[in-house]
Coordinates of C-alpha atoms in Angstrom, one line a residue:
M4 CA -0.1 0.3 -0.1
D5 CA 1.2 3.3 -0.7
Q6 CA 2.0 5.8 1.6
R7 CA -0.7 8.4 1.2
V8 CA -4.5 9.6 2.0
S9 CA -6.8 10.1 -0.4
F10 CA -10.1 10.9 1.2
I11 CA -10.6 12.2 4.8
T12 CA -14.3 11.3 5.5
L13 CA -16.1 13.3 8.3
V14 CA -20.0 11.8 9.3
V15 CA -22.2 15.1 10.1
T16 CA -25.5 15.3 11.6
D17 CA -26.9 18.6 9.8
L18 CA -25.5 18.5 5.9
D19 CA -27.1 21.8 5.3
A20 CA -25.3 23.3 8.5
T21 CA -22.7 22.3 7.7
R22 CA -22.7 23.6 4.0
R23 CA -23.9 26.7 5.2
F24 CA -20.9 26.9 7.6
Y25 CA -17.9 25.5 5.0
V26 CA -19.4 27.1 1.7
D27 CA -21.5 30.1 2.7
G28 CA -19.1 30.9 5.8
L29 CA -15.6 30.1 4.5
G30 CA -16.1 30.6 1.1
W31 CA -15.3 26.9 0.3
E32 CA -16.3 25.5 -3.3
P33 CA -17.8 21.6 -3.0
A34 CA -16.0 19.8 -5.9
V35 CA -19.5 17.3 -5.4
H36 CA -22.7 18.1 -3.7
V37 CA -25.7 15.8 -3.4
P38 CA -28.1 17.5 -1.2
G39 CA -28.6 15.1 1.9
E40 CA -25.8 12.5 1.7
V41 CA -22.5 14.2 0.9
L42 CA -21.0 17.3 0.5
M43 CA -17.3 16.9 -1.0
F44 CA -13.8 19.3 -1.6
T45 CA -10.7 19.1 -2.8
V46 CA -8.6 20.3 0.0
A47 CA -5.3 19.4 -1.5
D48 CA -3.2 17.2 -4.9
K49 CA -5.2 14.6 -4.9
V50 CA -7.1 14.8 -1.2
V51 CA -11.2 15.3 -0.6
L52 CA -12.3 16.1 2.6
S53 CA -16.2 14.4 2.1
L54 CA -18.5 15.2 4.9
W55 CA -20.9 12.8 5.0
T56 CA -24.4 12.0 6.7
E57 CA -24.9 9.6 9.5
S58 CA -27.7 8.0 7.6
G59 CA -25.2 7.3 4.4
F60 CA -22.3 6.0 6.9
V61 CA -24.7 3.9 8.7
A62 CA -26.0 2.1 5.4
E63 CA -22.2 1.4 3.8
V64 CA -20.5 0.8 7.2
G65 CA -23.3 -0.8 9.2
Q66 CA -22.8 1.0 12.5
A67 CA -24.0 4.4 14.1
P68 CA -20.3 6.3 15.0
T69 CA -20.0 7.2 18.7
R70 CA -21.0 10.4 19.6
G71 CA -20.2 12.4 22.8
G72 CA -17.6 14.9 23.8
V73 CA -14.7 16.2 21.6
P74 CA -13.7 13.9 18.4
P75 CA -10.4 12.4 19.0
I76 CA -9.0 13.9 15.7
T77 CA -8.0 17.4 14.7
L78 CA -7.8 18.6 11.0
S79 CA -4.7 21.6 10.3
H80 CA -5.0 24.4 8.2
N81 CA -1.5 25.4 7.8
L82 CA -0.4 29.4 7.1
A83 CA 3.0 31.3 6.0
T84 CA 2.6 33.7 8.7
T85 CA 0.9 34.4 12.3
E86 CA -1.4 37.0 10.8
G87 CA -2.9 34.4 8.6
V88 CA -3.9 32.3 11.3
D89 CA -5.6 35.5 13.2
T90 CA -7.3 36.2 10.1
V91 CA -9.0 32.8 9.5
L92 CA -9.7 32.0 13.0
E93 CA -11.4 35.4 12.9
Q94 CA -13.4 34.1 9.5
A95 CA -14.2 31.3 11.3
R96 CA -16.0 33.1 13.9
A97 CA -18.0 35.0 11.6
A98 CA -18.9 31.7 10.0
G99 CA -20.6 30.8 13.2
A100 CA -17.7 28.5 14.4
S101 CA -18.3 27.8 17.8
Q102 CA -15.3 27.4 20.4
V103 CA -12.7 29.5 18.4
G104 CA -9.3 29.7 20.9
E105 CA -7.1 32.7 20.4
A106 CA -4.0 31.5 18.8
S107 CA -1.0 31.9 20.7
E108 CA 3.1 30.9 20.8
R109 CA 3.3 27.0 21.1
D110 CA 6.3 25.0 22.7
W111 CA 7.2 23.4 19.6
G112 CA 7.9 26.9 18.0
G113 CA 4.9 27.9 16.2
Y114 CA 1.7 29.6 16.3
S115 CA -1.9 28.2 16.3
G116 CA -5.6 28.3 17.6
Y117 CA -8.7 26.2 17.2
F118 CA -12.0 26.6 16.4
A119 CA -14.8 23.8 15.8
D120 CA -17.0 23.2 13.1
P121 CA -20.9 22.5 13.4
D122 CA -20.4 18.7 14.2
G123 CA -17.4 19.9 16.9
F124 CA -14.8 18.8 14.7
R125 CA -11.6 20.6 15.3
W126 CA -9.7 22.6 12.8
E127 CA -6.3 23.9 14.1
V128 CA -4.8 27.0 12.2
A129 CA -1.4 27.3 12.3
Y130 CA 2.1 28.7 11.5
N131 CA 4.5 26.3 11.4
P132 CA 8.0 27.7 10.4
G133 CA 9.6 24.2 10.5
E134 CA 10.1 22.0 7.5
I135 CA 7.4 20.0 7.8
G136 CA 4.8 22.9 8.1
Q137 CA 6.7 24.9 5.2
S138 CA 6.7 21.8 2.8
V139 CA 2.7 21.9 3.3
L140 CA 2.1 25.3 2.3
P141 CA 1.1 25.8 -1.5

């Protein structure tokens, strides 16, 4: 198996609210939108973020996802400057993100903050001056 990820799929409870947040609020352009089923975004070269309804997940996977608490995953949006981090966190706040944390200097040498999307998935917005952080910038 090649060392790569092609799709990241998150199960959402309200696809309409999710669409309002990502499309109307953050300005993302869907690659695929099947109302009531799935919303997909191309987020990197050959990487898709898929936001899938719980009913579709259950029909295909056969089990309902466990809910409650903070999902044990973070998604990260890396930027070239600390100012960019502050700008994106403010954009997320304006889009209705919950639990938007103020960015701060981190022990690992970068600067980051977090916000939660409508289903509680945490997004880290980061400036990472290290080699790996710089390698993921467009």
